[in-house]
Amino acid sequence: MNRSFFADDDPEAKLRLTEVEILRQFMEENFSKKIPEKRKKLKMFLDIHAHSGQRDIFIYAPHHADEDWNTKIRNFPAILDKISPYFNFNGCKFGNEKYKKNCARLGVFRDFDLAHSYTIESSCWGYTELETDATL
């Protein structure tokens, strides 16, 4: 479901779930780049997932050619790292992998020019205790 969020040119897009279609339509109607007043209302997009192969809570985030944008993008994960013992900034990945180009966070980043577009992952395995590196 997630990797076909913005895949209009994809023949499998017709298999997209109704929830995705409703969310895409809502975002376009309420936060369109074509109407700056509407676009200003969109501050962050946060896609929440569980992860089965990595410990801790971490974020997948986009990468931008402009370093000022990258600083903005990294601010939210840095704040989470400071306030939560369960969040691991070093586990975060910042990139625009080609095979994920149509996932929700990259679609919102690209189509709405939104720096704060993230997928946050919470581990099914547990969390790292910083002092001992043990999994809790």
MMTF fields as JSON, N, C-alpha, C and O atoms, coordinates in Angstrom:
{
  "mmtfVersion": "1.0.0",
  "mmtfProducer": "UNKNOWN",
  "numBonds": 543,
  "numAtoms": 544,
  "numGroups": 136,
  "numChains": 1,
  "numModels": 1,
  "chainsPerModel": [1],
  "groupsPerChain": [136],
  "chainIdList": ["A"],
  "bondAtomList": [4, 2, 8, 6, 12, 10, 16, 14, 20, 18, 24, 22, 28, 26, 32, 30, 36, 34, 40, 38, 44, 42, 48, 46, 52, 50, 56, 54, 60, 58, 64, 62, 68, 66, 72, 70, 76, 74, 80, 78, 84, 82, 88, 86, 92, 90, 96, 94, 100, 98, 104, 102, 108, 106, 112, 110, 116, 114, 120, 118, 124, 122, 128, 126, 132, 130, 136, 134, 140, 138, 144, 142, 148, 146, 152, 150, 156, 154, 160, 158, 164, 162, 168, 166, 172, 170, 176, 174, 180, 178, 184, 182, 188, 186, 192, 190, 196, 194, 200, 198, 204, 202, 208, 206, 212, 210, 216, 214, 220, 218, 224, 222, 228, 226, 232, 230, 236, 234, 240, 238, 244, 242, 248, 246, 252, 250, 256, 254, 260, 258, 264, 262, 268, 266, 272, 270, 276, 274, 280, 278, 284, 282, 288, 286, 292, 290, 296, 294, 300, 298, 304, 302, 308, 306, 312, 310, 316, 314, 320, 318, 324, 322, 328, 326, 332, 330, 336, 334, 340, 338, 344, 342, 348, 346, 352, 350, 356, 354, 360, 358, 364, 362, 368, 366, 372, 370, 376, 374, 380, 378, 384, 382, 388, 386, 392, 390, 396, 394, 400, 398, 404, 402, 408, 406, 412, 410, 416, 414, 420, 418, 424, 422, 428, 426, 432, 430, 436, 434, 440, 438, 444, 442, 448, 446, 452, 450, 456, 454, 460, 458, 464, 462, 468, 466, 472, 470, 476, 474, 480, 478, 484, 482, 488, 486, 492, 490, 496, 494, 500, 498, 504, 502, 508, 506, 512, 510, 516, 514, 520, 518, 524, 522, 528, 526, 532, 530, 536, 534, 540, 538],
  "bondOrderList": [1, 1, 1, 1, 1, 1, 1, 1, 1, 1, 1, 1, 1, 1, 1, 1, 1, 1, 1, 1, 1, 1, 1, 1, 1, 1, 1, 1, 1, 1, 1, 1, 1, 1, 1, 1, 1, 1, 1, 1, 1, 1, 1, 1, 1, 1, 1, 1, 1, 1, 1, 1, 1, 1, 1, 1, 1, 1, 1, 1, 1, 1, 1, 1, 1, 1, 1, 1, 1, 1, 1, 1, 1, 1, 1, 1, 1, 1, 1, 1, 1, 1, 1, 1, 1, 1, 1, 1, 1, 1, 1, 1, 1, 1, 1, 1, 1, 1, 1, 1, 1, 1, 1, 1, 1, 1, 1, 1, 1, 1, 1, 1, 1, 1, 1, 1, 1, 1, 1, 1, 1, 1, 1, 1, 1, 1, 1, 1, 1, 1, 1, 1, 1, 1, 1],
  "groupList": [{"groupName": "MET", "atomNameList": ["N", "CA", "C", "O"], "elementList": ["N", "C", "C", "O"], "formalChargeList": [0, 0, 0, 0], "bondAtomList": [1, 0, 2, 1, 3, 2], "bondOrderList": [1, 1, 2], "singleLetterCode": "M", "chemCompType": "L-PEPTIDE LINKING"}, {"groupName": "ASN", "atomNameList": ["N", "CA", "C", "O"], "elementList": ["N", "C", "C", "O"], "formalChargeList": [0, 0, 0, 0], "bondAtomList": [1, 0, 2, 1, 3, 2], "bondOrderList": [1, 1, 2], "singleLetterCode": "N", "chemCompType": "L-PEPTIDE LINKING"}, {"groupName": "ARG", "atomNameList": ["N", "CA", "C", "O"], "elementList": ["N", "C", "C", "O"], "formalChargeList": [0, 0, 0, 0], "bondAtomList": [1, 0, 2, 1, 3, 2], "bondOrderList": [1, 1, 2], "singleLetterCode": "R", "chemCompType": "L-PEPTIDE LINKING"}, {"groupName": "SER", "atomNameList": ["N", "CA", "C", "O"], "elementList": ["N", "C", "C", "O"], "formalChargeList": [0, 0, 0, 0], "bondAtomList": [1, 0, 2, 1, 3, 2], "bondOrderList": [1, 1, 2], "singleLetterCode": "S", "chemCompType": "L-PEPTIDE LINKING"}, {"groupName": "PHE", "atomNameList": ["N", "CA", "C", "O"], "elementList": ["N", "C", "C", "O"], "formalChargeList": [0, 0, 0, 0], "bondAtomList": [1, 0, 2, 1, 3, 2], "bondOrderList": [1, 1, 2], "singleLetterCode": "F", "chemCompType": "L-PEPTIDE LINKING"}, {"groupName": "ALA", "atomNameList": ["N", "CA", "C", "O"], "elementList": ["N", "C", "C", "O"], "formalChargeList": [0, 0, 0, 0], "bondAtomList": [1, 0, 2, 1, 3, 2], "bondOrderList": [1, 1, 2], "singleLetterCode": "A", "chemCompType": "L-PEPTIDE LINKING"}, {"groupName": "ASP", "atomNameList": ["N", "CA", "C", "O"], "elementList": ["N", "C", "C", "O"], "formalChargeList": [0, 0, 0, 0], "bondAtomList": [1, 0, 2, 1, 3, 2], "bondOrderList": [1, 1, 2], "singleLetterCode": "D", "chemCompType": "L-PEPTIDE LINKING"}, {"groupName": "PRO", "atomNameList": ["N", "CA", "C", "O"], "elementList": ["N", "C", "C", "O"], "formalChargeList": [0, 0, 0, 0], "bondAtomList": [1, 0, 2, 1, 3, 2], "bondOrderList": [1, 1, 2], "singleLetterCode": "P", "chemCompType": "L-PEPTIDE LINKING"}, {"groupName": "GLU", "atomNameList": ["N", "CA", "C", "O"], "elementList": ["N", "C", "C", "O"], "formalChargeList": [0, 0, 0, 0], "bondAtomList": [1, 0, 2, 1, 3, 2], "bondOrderList": [1, 1, 2], "singleLetterCode": "E", "chemCompType": "L-PEPTIDE LINKING"}, {"groupName": "LYS", "atomNameList": ["N", "CA", "C", "O"], "elementList": ["N", "C", "C", "O"], "formalChargeList": [0, 0, 0, 0], "bondAtomList": [1, 0, 2, 1, 3, 2], "bondOrderList": [1, 1, 2], "singleLetterCode": "K", "chemCompType": "L-PEPTIDE LINKING"}, {"groupName": "LEU", "atomNameList": ["N", "CA", "C", "O"], "elementList": ["N", "C", "C", "O"], "formalChargeList": [0, 0, 0, 0], "bondAtomList": [1, 0, 2, 1, 3, 2], "bondOrderList": [1, 1, 2], "singleLetterCode": "L", "chemCompType": "L-PEPTIDE LINKING"}, {"groupName": "THR", "atomNameList": ["N", "CA", "C", "O"], "elementList": ["N", "C", "C", "O"], "formalChargeList": [0, 0, 0, 0], "bondAtomList": [1, 0, 2, 1, 3, 2], "bondOrderList": [1, 1, 2], "singleLetterCode": "T", "chemCompType": "L-PEPTIDE LINKING"}, {"groupName": "VAL", "atomNameList": ["N", "CA", "C", "O"], "elementList": ["N", "C", "C", "O"], "formalChargeList": [0, 0, 0, 0], "bondAtomList": [1, 0, 2, 1, 3, 2], "bondOrderList": [1, 1, 2], "singleLetterCode": "V", "chemCompType": "L-PEPTIDE LINKING"}, {"groupName": "ILE", "atomNameList": ["N", "CA", "C", "O"], "elementList": ["N", "C", "C", "O"], "formalChargeList": [0, 0, 0, 0], "bondAtomList": [1, 0, 2, 1, 3, 2], "bondOrderList": [1, 1, 2], "singleLetterCode": "I", "chemCompType": "L-PEPTIDE LINKING"}, {"groupName": "GLN", "atomNameList": ["N", "CA", "C", "O"], "elementList": ["N", "C", "C", "O"], "formalChargeList": [0, 0, 0, 0], "bondAtomList": [1, 0, 2, 1, 3, 2], "bondOrderList": [1, 1, 2], "singleLetterCode": "Q", "chemCompType": "L-PEPTIDE LINKING"}, {"groupName": "HIS", "atomNameList": ["N", "CA", "C", "O"], "elementList": ["N", "C", "C", "O"], "formalChargeList": [0, 0, 0, 0], "bondAtomList": [1, 0, 2, 1, 3, 2], "bondOrderList": [1, 1, 2], "singleLetterCode": "H", "chemCompType": "L-PEPTIDE LINKING"}, {"groupName": "GLY", "atomNameList": ["N", "CA", "C", "O"], "elementList": ["N", "C", "C", "O"], "formalChargeList": [0, 0, 0, 0], "bondAtomList": [1, 0, 2, 1, 3, 2], "bondOrderList": [1, 1, 2], "singleLetterCode": "G", "chemCompType": "PEPTIDE LINKING"}, {"groupName": "TYR", "atomNameList": ["N", "CA", "C", "O"], "elementList": ["N", "C", "C", "O"], "formalChargeList": [0, 0, 0, 0], "bondAtomList": [1, 0, 2, 1, 3, 2], "bondOrderList": [1, 1, 2], "singleLetterCode": "Y", "chemCompType": "L-PEPTIDE LINKING"}, {"groupName": "TRP", "atomNameList": ["N", "CA", "C", "O"], "elementList": ["N", "C", "C", "O"], "formalChargeList": [0, 0, 0, 0], "bondAtomList": [1, 0, 2, 1, 3, 2], "bondOrderList": [1, 1, 2], "singleLetterCode": "W", "chemCompType": "L-PEPTIDE LINKING"}, {"groupName": "CYS", "atomNameList": ["N", "CA", "C", "O"], "elementList": ["N", "C", "C", "O"], "formalChargeList": [0, 0, 0, 0], "bondAtomList": [1, 0, 2, 1, 3, 2], "bondOrderList": [1, 1, 2], "singleLetterCode": "C", "chemCompType": "L-PEPTIDE LINKING"}],
  "groupTypeList": [0, 1, 2, 3, 4, 4, 5, 6, 6, 6, 7, 8, 5, 9, 10, 2, 10, 11, 8, 12, 8, 13, 10, 2, 14, 4, 0, 8, 8, 1, 4, 3, 9, 9, 13, 7, 8, 9, 2, 9, 9, 10, 9, 0, 4, 10, 6, 13, 15, 5, 15, 3, 16, 14, 2, 6, 13, 4, 13, 17, 5, 7, 15, 15, 5, 6, 8, 6, 18, 1, 11, 9, 13, 2, 1, 4, 7, 5, 13, 10, 6, 9, 13, 3, 7, 17, 4, 1, 4, 1, 16, 19, 9, 4, 16, 1, 8, 9, 17, 9, 9, 1, 19, 5, 2, 10, 16, 12, 4, 2, 6, 4, 6, 10, 5, 15, 3, 17, 11, 13, 8, 3, 3, 19, 18, 16, 17, 11, 8, 10, 8, 11, 6, 5, 11, 10],
  "groupIdList": [1, 2, 3, 4, 5, 6, 7, 8, 9, 10, 11, 12, 13, 14, 15, 16, 17, 18, 19, 20, 21, 22, 23, 24, 25, 26, 27, 28, 29, 30, 31, 32, 33, 34, 35, 36, 37, 38, 39, 40, 41, 42, 43, 44, 45, 46, 47, 48, 49, 50, 51, 52, 53, 54, 55, 56, 57, 58, 59, 60, 61, 62, 63, 64, 65, 66, 67, 68, 69, 70, 71, 72, 73, 74, 75, 76, 77, 78, 79, 80, 81, 82, 83, 84, 85, 86, 87, 88, 89, 90, 91, 92, 93, 94, 95, 96, 97, 98, 99, 100, 101, 102, 103, 104, 105, 106, 107, 108, 109, 110, 111, 112, 113, 114, 115, 116, 117, 118, 119, 120, 121, 122, 123, 124, 125, 126, 127, 128, 129, 130, 131, 132, 133, 134, 135, 136],
  "secStructList": [7, 4, 4, 4, 6, 6, 7, 6, 6, 7, 4, 4, 4, 4, 4, 7, 7, 2, 2, 2, 2, 2, 2, 2, 2, 2, 2, 2, 2, 2, 2, 7, 6, 6, 1, 2, 2, 2, 2, 6, 6, 7, 7, 7, 3, 3, 3, 3, 3, 3, 3, 1, 1, 1, 7, 1, 3, 3, 3, 3, 3, 7, 7, 7, 1, 1, 2, 2, 2, 2, 2, 2, 2, 2, 2, 2, 2, 2, 2, 2, 2, 2, 2, 7, 6, 6, 5, 7, 4, 4, 4, 7, 3, 3, 7, 7, 7, 4, 4, 4, 6, 6, 1, 2, 2, 2, 2, 2, 2, 2, 2, 2, 7, 7, 1, 7, 3, 3, 3, 3, 3, 3, 3, 1, 1, 7, 7, 5, 7, 6, 6, 6, 7, 7, 5, 7],
  "xCoordList": [0.823, 0.0, 0.871, 0.637, 1.856, 2.629, 3.423, 3.519, 3.993, 4.856, 4.1, 4.721, 2.784, 2.025, 1.152, 0.125, 1.568, 0.792, 0.608, -0.48, 1.642, 1.578, 1.876, 2.373, 1.586, 1.996, 0.924, 0.471, 0.508, -0.529, -0.108, -0.952, 1.182, 1.653, 1.874, 2.234, 1.664, 1.874, 0.595, -0.47, 0.683, -0.527, -1.149, -2.343, -0.354, -0.894, -1.565, -2.135, -1.505, -2.108, -3.596, -4.172, -4.21, -5.639, -5.95, -7.099, -4.933, -5.118, -4.998, -5.163, -4.712, -4.526, -5.766, -6.888, -5.567, -6.68, -7.471, -6.937, -8.716, -9.611, -9.077, -9.196, -8.484, -7.966, -6.897, -6.849, -6.046, -4.987, -5.6, -5.185, -6.578, -7.241, -7.908, -7.82, -8.564, -9.241, -8.224, -8.445, -7.111, -6.081, -5.436, -5.224, -5.127, -4.541, -5.489, -5.056, -6.763, -7.744, -7.861, -7.906, -7.91, -8.003, -6.803, -6.961, -5.613, -4.412, -4.404, -4.059, -4.773, -4.789, -5.821, -5.557, -6.978, -8.024, -7.662, -8.022, -6.955, -6.708, -5.316, -5.112, -4.338, -2.958, -2.278, -1.054, -3.024, -2.495, -1.426, -1.571, -0.343, 0.698, 0.164, 0.72, -0.905, -1.471, -2.109, -2.281, -2.461, -3.084, -2.222, -2.366, -1.317, -0.356, -0.975, -0.387, -2.156, -2.795, -3.125, -2.995, -3.549, -3.851, -2.567, -2.494, -1.562, -0.31, 0.367, 0.99, 0.255, 0.893, 0.359, 1.027, -0.84, -1.441, -0.758, -0.824, -0.111, 0.537, 1.922, 2.802, 2.11, 3.381, 4.235, 5.462, 3.58, 4.318, 3.443, 2.223, 4.093, 3.433, 4.17, 5.384, 3.454, 4.063, 3.333, 2.179, 4.015, 3.495, 4.035, 5.25, 3.171, 3.575, 3.551, 2.553, 4.678, 4.823, 5.434, 6.043, 5.258, 5.999, 7.093, 6.911, 8.234, 9.361, 9.747, 9.827, 9.984, 10.274, 11.755, 12.133, 12.586, 13.975, 15.005, 16.201, 14.597, 15.56, 15.041, 13.836, 15.94, 15.543, 15.285, 15.69, 14.605, 14.383, 13.296, 12.632, 13.144, 12.275, 13.204, 14.173, 12.914, 13.766, 12.898, 11.713, 13.5, 12.765, 13.437, 14.662, 12.592, 13.024, 12.608, 11.461, 13.543, 13.265, 13.891, 14.815, 13.382, 13.931, 15.281, 15.705, 15.925, 17.161, 16.919, 16.233, 17.48, 17.321, 18.694, 19.669, 18.78, 20.049, 20.539, 21.741, 19.631, 19.964, 20.236, 19.387, 21.397, 21.773, 20.876, 20.671, 20.34, 19.407, 18.154, 17.635, 17.671, 16.524, 16.889, 16.097, 18.096, 18.516, 18.61, 18.314, 19.012, 19.031, 17.617, 17.391, 16.658, 15.249, 14.748, 14.092, 15.067, 14.61, 15.132, 14.405, 16.357, 16.978, 16.599, 16.868, 15.987, 15.635, 14.666, 14.9, 13.59, 12.592, 13.179, 12.971, 13.913, 14.533, 15.531, 15.644, 16.25, 17.208, 16.49, 16.97, 15.35, 14.558, 14.065, 14.163, 13.537, 13.063, 14.197, 13.988, 15.39, 16.552, 16.894, 17.319, 16.708, 17.028, 15.986, 16.325, 14.721, 13.674, 13.227, 12.505, 13.646, 13.188, 14.353, 15.194, 14.407, 15.452, 15.209, 16.094, 14.034, 13.68, 13.967, 13.964, 14.214, 14.475, 15.967, 16.77, 16.346, 17.747, 18.018, 17.689, 18.62, 18.927, 19.869, 19.742, 20.807, 21.763, 21.095, 21.677, 19.894, 19.156, 18.345, 17.773, 18.292, 17.515, 18.206, 19.431, 17.399, 17.921, 17.341, 16.131, 18.234, 17.855, 18.199, 19.368, 17.175, 17.442, 16.171, 15.062, 16.36, 15.253, 15.475, 15.69, 15.422, 15.671, 14.693, 13.494, 15.215, 14.387, 13.222, 12.118, 13.455, 12.383, 11.293, 10.229, 11.556, 10.55, 9.979, 9.327, 10.215, 9.839, 8.356, 7.987, 7.512, 6.071, 5.52, 4.305, 6.4, 5.897, 5.332, 5.613, 4.555, 3.84, 4.779, 4.568, 5.813, 6.675, 7.386, 7.493, 7.88, 8.576, 7.605, 7.944, 6.411, 5.398, 4.987, 4.862, 4.776, 4.408, 5.575, 5.373, 6.787, 7.99, 8.085, 8.319, 7.904, 8.045, 6.855, 7.042, 5.638, 4.456, 3.938, 3.176, 4.351, 3.89, 5.05, 4.838, 6.269, 7.466, 7.526, 7.725, 7.353, 7.307, 8.561, 8.755, 9.416, 10.648, 10.332, 11.002, 9.319, 8.975, 7.997, 6.827, 8.503, 7.713, 8.461, 9.525, 7.897, 8.623, 7.807, 6.576, 8.543, 7.99, 8.684, 9.91, 7.923, 8.505, 8.23, 7.106, 9.257, 9.185, 9.43, 10.357, 8.597, 8.77, 9.024, 8.289, 10.051, 10.481, 9.522, 8.955, 9.357, 8.645, 9.61, 9.178, 10.911, 11.942, 12.216, 12.533, 12.106, 12.429, 13.301, 13.445, 13.875, 14.642, 16.008, 16.179, 16.975, 18.334, 18.501, 18.202, 18.981, 19.338, 20.72, 21.684, 20.813, 22.037, 23.251, 24.342, 23.078, 24.217, 24.8, 26.01, 23.969, 24.428, 24.327, 24.872, 23.664, 23.383, 22.49, 22.417, 21.812, 20.89, 19.559, 19.175, 18.87, 17.544, 16.515, 16.497, 15.659, 14.593, 13.284, 12.254],
  "yCoordList": [-1.182, 0.0, 1.251, 2.152, 1.332, 2.548, 2.913, 4.095, 1.947, 2.267, 2.606, 2.887, 2.586, 3.022, 4.228, 4.469, 4.968, 6.105, 7.169, 7.733, 7.457, 8.51, 7.974, 8.714, 6.719, 6.075, 6.135, 5.088, 7.309, 7.427, 6.809, 6.301, 6.845, 6.292, 4.784, 4.161, 4.199, 2.782, 2.006, 2.323, 0.995, 0.237, -0.461, -0.763, -0.719, -1.359, -0.347, -0.73, 0.936, 1.972, 1.742, 2.157, 1.096, 0.821, -0.116, -0.214, -0.803, -1.709, -0.994, -1.608, 0.292, 1.063, 0.994, 0.943, 0.992, 0.915, 2.216, 3.295, 2.099, 3.253, 4.305, 5.5, 3.882, 4.839, 5.738, 6.935, 5.162, 5.94, 6.961, 8.12, 6.532, 7.456, 8.615, 9.767, 8.307, 9.344, 10.326, 11.537, 9.814, 10.685, 11.553, 12.746, 10.984, 11.767, 12.886, 14.02, 12.576, 13.579, 14.669, 15.854, 14.281, 15.25, 16.195, 17.408, 15.639, 16.478, 17.435, 18.606, 16.958, 17.828, 18.947, 20.085, 18.64, 19.655, 20.673, 21.844, 20.25, 21.114, 21.722, 22.706, 21.149, 21.622, 21.811, 21.718, 22.064, 22.163, 23.246, 24.339, 22.93, 23.924, 25.05, 26.148, 24.779, 25.778, 26.941, 28.024, 26.714, 27.76, 27.953, 27.208, 28.958, 29.135, 29.206, 28.709, 29.82, 29.919, 28.533, 28.284, 27.647, 26.271, 25.505, 24.779, 25.67, 24.926, 25.258, 24.387, 26.511, 26.946, 26.205, 26.15, 25.634, 24.925, 23.588, 23.087, 23.011, 21.709, 21.905, 22.49, 21.414, 21.605, 20.344, 20.421, 19.164, 17.915, 16.769, 16.779, 15.787, 14.539, 13.432, 13.292, 12.644, 11.59, 10.28, 10.105, 9.378, 8.047, 7.108, 7.007, 6.431, 5.636, 4.15, 3.628, 3.479, 2.056, 1.309, 1.907, -0.005, -0.897, -1.548, -1.777, -1.848, -2.438, -3.743, -3.815, -4.761, -6.065, -6.436, -7.47, -5.632, -6.041, -5.137, -5.408, -4.094, -3.155, -2.705, -2.532, -2.518, -2.084, -0.577, 0.164, -0.15, 1.263, 1.903, 1.241, 3.209, 4.033, 4.877, 5.448, 4.958, 5.711, 6.246, 5.926, 7.057, 7.741, 7.506, 7.476, 7.34, 7.46, 8.858, 9.262, 9.588, 10.967, 11.222, 10.519, 12.233, 12.538, 13.251, 13.696, 13.343, 14.105, 15.16, 14.905, 16.328, 17.425, 17.894, 17.776, 18.413, 18.923, 20.143, 20.404, 20.889, 22.099, 21.742, 21.142, 22.102, 21.771, 22.444, 21.885, 23.623, 24.265, 23.41, 23.28, 22.831, 21.914, 20.692, 20.243, 20.153, 18.973, 19.266, 18.397, 20.462, 20.851, 20.85, 20.345, 21.413, 21.397, 19.96, 19.623, 19.128, 17.742, 17.006, 16.212, 17.255, 16.533, 17.091, 16.448, 18.262, 18.861, 18.007, 17.782, 17.53, 16.755, 15.466, 15.187, 14.662, 13.475, 13.817, 13.079, 14.924, 15.329, 15.668, 15.33, 16.331, 16.657, 15.372, 15.222, 14.447, 13.176, 12.429, 11.818, 12.481, 11.804, 12.381, 11.655, 13.688, 14.342, 14.075, 14.021, 13.905, 13.804, 12.372, 12.14, 11.412, 10.038, 9.056, 9.026, 8.257, 7.227, 6.081, 5.252, 6.028, 4.954, 5.31, 4.436, 6.581, 7.028, 6.98, 7.334, 6.542, 6.401, 7.189, 6.735, 8.372, 9.198, 8.467, 8.595, 7.708, 6.99, 5.899, 5.438, 5.488, 4.509, 5.138, 4.425, 6.463, 7.162, 7.072, 7.005, 7.073, 7.04, 8.226, 8.451, 8.974, 10.159, 9.92, 9.95, 9.683, 9.397, 9.3, 9.263, 9.258, 9.178, 7.965, 8.108, 6.792, 5.577, 5.476, 5.711, 5.127, 5.073, 4.101, 4.386, 2.956, 1.974, 2.413, 1.798, 3.472, 4.004, 5.339, 6.046, 5.687, 7.016, 7.325, 8.495, 6.33, 6.559, 6.277, 6.213, 6.108, 5.923, 7.259, 8.315, 7.193, 8.377, 9.532, 10.649, 9.285, 10.4, 11.066, 12.292, 10.286, 10.89, 11.561, 12.572, 11.018, 11.671, 13.016, 13.989, 13.084, 14.349, 15.329, 16.509, 14.856, 15.694, 16.312, 17.512, 15.492, 15.937, 16.777, 17.86, 16.294, 16.923, 18.119, 18.929, 18.232, 19.349, 20.204, 21.108, 19.932, 20.667, 20.758, 21.838, 19.628, 19.605, 18.939, 17.734, 19.738, 19.205, 18.188, 17.161, 18.468, 17.607, 16.513, 16.515, 15.586, 14.454, 13.181, 12.887, 12.427, 11.328, 10.044, 10.055, 8.938, 7.663, 7.36, 7.252, 7.219, 6.864, 5.388, 4.915, 4.68, 3.238, 2.935, 3.466, 2.085, 1.634, 0.134, -0.614, -0.294, -1.675, -2.639, -2.343, -3.796, -4.914, -5.726, -6.567, -5.483, -6.237, -5.685, -6.453, -4.397, -3.783, -2.562, -2.046, -2.116, -0.875, -1.112, -1.992, -0.33, -0.454, 0.353, 1.546, -0.303, 0.415, 1.012, 0.284, 2.326, 3.013, 2.595, 2.451, 2.397, 2.093, 0.709, 0.519, -0.247, -1.633, -2.185, -3.257, -1.508, -1.964, -3.203, -3.919, -3.449, -4.586, -4.222, -3.054, -5.231, -5.02, -5.206, -6.228, -4.213, -4.291, -4.609, -4.72],
  "zCoordList": [0.0, 0.0, 0.0, -0.805, 0.869, 1.031, -0.211, -0.541, -0.909, -2.037, -3.311, -4.336, -3.269, -4.447, -4.1, -4.734, -3.102, -2.619, -3.689, -3.809, -4.469, -5.475, -6.87, -7.719, -7.118, -8.359, -9.434, -9.897, -9.84, -10.87, -12.194, -12.932, -12.508, -13.763, -13.687, -14.686, -12.526, -12.294, -12.634, -12.105, -13.509, -13.853, -12.645, -12.651, -11.616, -10.414, -9.49, -8.468, -9.834, -8.997, -8.815, -7.81, -9.763, -9.67, -8.511, -8.079, -8.007, -6.877, -5.533, -4.479, -5.577, -4.353, -3.481, -3.986, -2.199, -1.266, -1.217, -1.473, -0.894, -0.811, 0.148, -0.124, 1.279, 2.264, 1.658, 1.943, 0.824, 0.186, -0.765, -0.792, -1.537, -2.467, -1.721, -2.147, -0.625, 0.165, 0.735, 0.701, 1.258, 1.828, 0.748, 0.965, -0.388, -1.486, -1.917, -2.122, -2.053, -2.457, -1.398, -1.731, -0.13, 0.961, 0.947, 1.081, 0.787, 0.795, -0.386, -0.23, -1.55, -2.73, -2.581, -2.97, -2.027, -1.84, -0.766, -0.886, 0.282, 1.431, 1.5, 2.211, 0.767, 0.885, -0.464, -0.552, -1.484, -2.836, -2.962, -2.415, -3.692, -3.972, -4.845, -4.863, -5.561, -6.474, -5.73, -6.289, -4.463, -3.644, -2.393, -1.424, -2.407, -1.316, 0.086, 1.046, 0.207, 1.52, 2.074, 3.273, 1.196, 1.614, 1.922, 2.914, 1.073, 1.235, 2.558, 3.164, 3.019, 4.266, 5.487, 6.52, 5.377, 6.51, 6.794, 7.916, 5.798, 5.958, 6.56, 5.93, 7.779, 8.487, 8.525, 8.466, 8.625, 8.728, 8.244, 8.412, 7.641, 7.268, 7.999, 7.848, 8.789, 9.584, 9.321, 9.713, 8.661, 8.349, 9.43, 9.599, 10.152, 11.318, 10.965, 10.467, 11.236, 10.916, 12.098, 12.985, 12.089, 12.981, 12.146, 10.95, 12.775, 12.058, 12.732, 13.959, 11.941, 12.522, 12.495, 13.046, 11.878, 11.739, 12.372, 12.258, 13.023, 13.599, 14.959, 15.14, 15.904, 17.242, 17.277, 16.38, 18.33, 18.638, 17.772, 16.975, 17.958, 17.124, 16.26, 16.761, 14.976, 14.06, 12.936, 12.837, 12.098, 11.029, 9.686, 9.574, 8.663, 7.277, 6.838, 7.028, 6.253, 5.845, 4.482, 4.072, 3.781, 2.458, 2.546, 3.612, 1.417, 1.27, 0.194, -0.796, 0.396, -0.555, -1.016, -0.273, -2.211, -2.743, -1.965, -1.928, -1.347, -0.589, 0.871, 1.53, 1.373, 2.758, 3.797, 4.875, 3.504, 4.443, 4.617, 5.726, 3.526, 3.612, 4.448, 5.276, 4.231, 4.99, 6.479, 7.3, 6.833, 8.246, 8.811, 9.911, 8.065, 8.489, 8.648, 9.633, 7.668, 7.668, 8.907, 9.504, 9.287, 10.409, 11.782, 12.797, 11.835, 13.132, 13.942, 15.129, 13.335, 14.069, 14.644, 15.824, 13.846, 14.441, 15.55, 16.529, 15.405, 16.447, 17.751, 18.833, 17.647, 18.849, 19.503, 20.721, 18.711, 19.267, 19.969, 21.017, 19.392, 19.978, 21.346, 22.246, 21.498, 22.778, 23.858, 25.04, 23.468, 24.489, 24.783, 25.753, 23.963, 24.177, 24.244, 23.345, 25.299, 25.37, 24.384, 24.171, 23.789, 22.864, 21.411, 20.544, 21.142, 19.774, 19.501, 20.365, 18.298, 17.924, 16.644, 15.549, 16.786, 15.62, 14.662, 13.444, 15.211, 14.368, 13.526, 12.545, 13.895, 13.117, 11.991, 11.166, 11.951, 10.923, 9.565, 9.474, 8.527, 7.168, 6.398, 6.386, 5.758, 5.003, 3.538, 3.156, 2.722, 1.317, 0.5, 1.034, -0.804, -1.765, -2.665, -3.869, -2.085, -2.851, -4.015, -3.858, -5.17, -6.381, -6.229, -6.693, -5.584, -5.459, -4.476, -4.414, -3.714, -2.786, -3.27, -2.5, -4.526, -5.022, -4.869, -4.773, -4.845, -4.725, -3.335, -3.151, -2.359, -0.989, -0.487, -1.052, 0.553, 1.042, 1.375, 0.9, 2.183, 2.626, 1.465, 1.437, 0.496, -0.641, -1.599, -2.214, -1.733, -2.553, -1.987, -2.731, -0.686, -0.039, -0.113, -0.402, 0.145, 0.044, -1.34, -1.479, -2.355, -3.754, -4.209, -4.763, -3.983, -4.561, -3.773, -4.3, -2.502, -1.671, -1.163, -0.354, -1.625, -1.182, 0.339, 0.896, 1.002, 2.466, 3.022, 2.864, 3.68, 4.273, 5.361, 5.468, 6.164, 7.299, 6.872, 7.257, 6.073, 5.587, 5.976, 5.431, 6.923, 7.539, 7.599, 7.592, 7.657, 8.098, 9.406, 9.444, 10.483, 11.768, 12.008, 11.839, 12.397, 12.607, 14.079, 14.691, 14.628, 16.001, 15.969, 15.325, 16.656, 16.598, 17.281, 18.333, 16.656, 17.289, 18.145, 18.934, 17.998, 18.706, 20.092, 21.0, 20.282, 21.558, 21.364, 20.256, 22.455, 22.464, 23.071, 23.914, 22.643, 23.125, 24.404, 24.437, 25.456, 26.677, 26.436, 26.201, 26.496, 26.101, 26.915, 26.364, 28.22, 29.082, 28.822, 28.947, 28.465, 28.341, 26.92, 26.654, 26.013, 24.656, 24.65, 23.651, 25.775, 25.876, 25.226, 25.178, 24.731, 24.155, 25.243, 25.928, 25.4, 26.409, 25.728, 26.393]
}
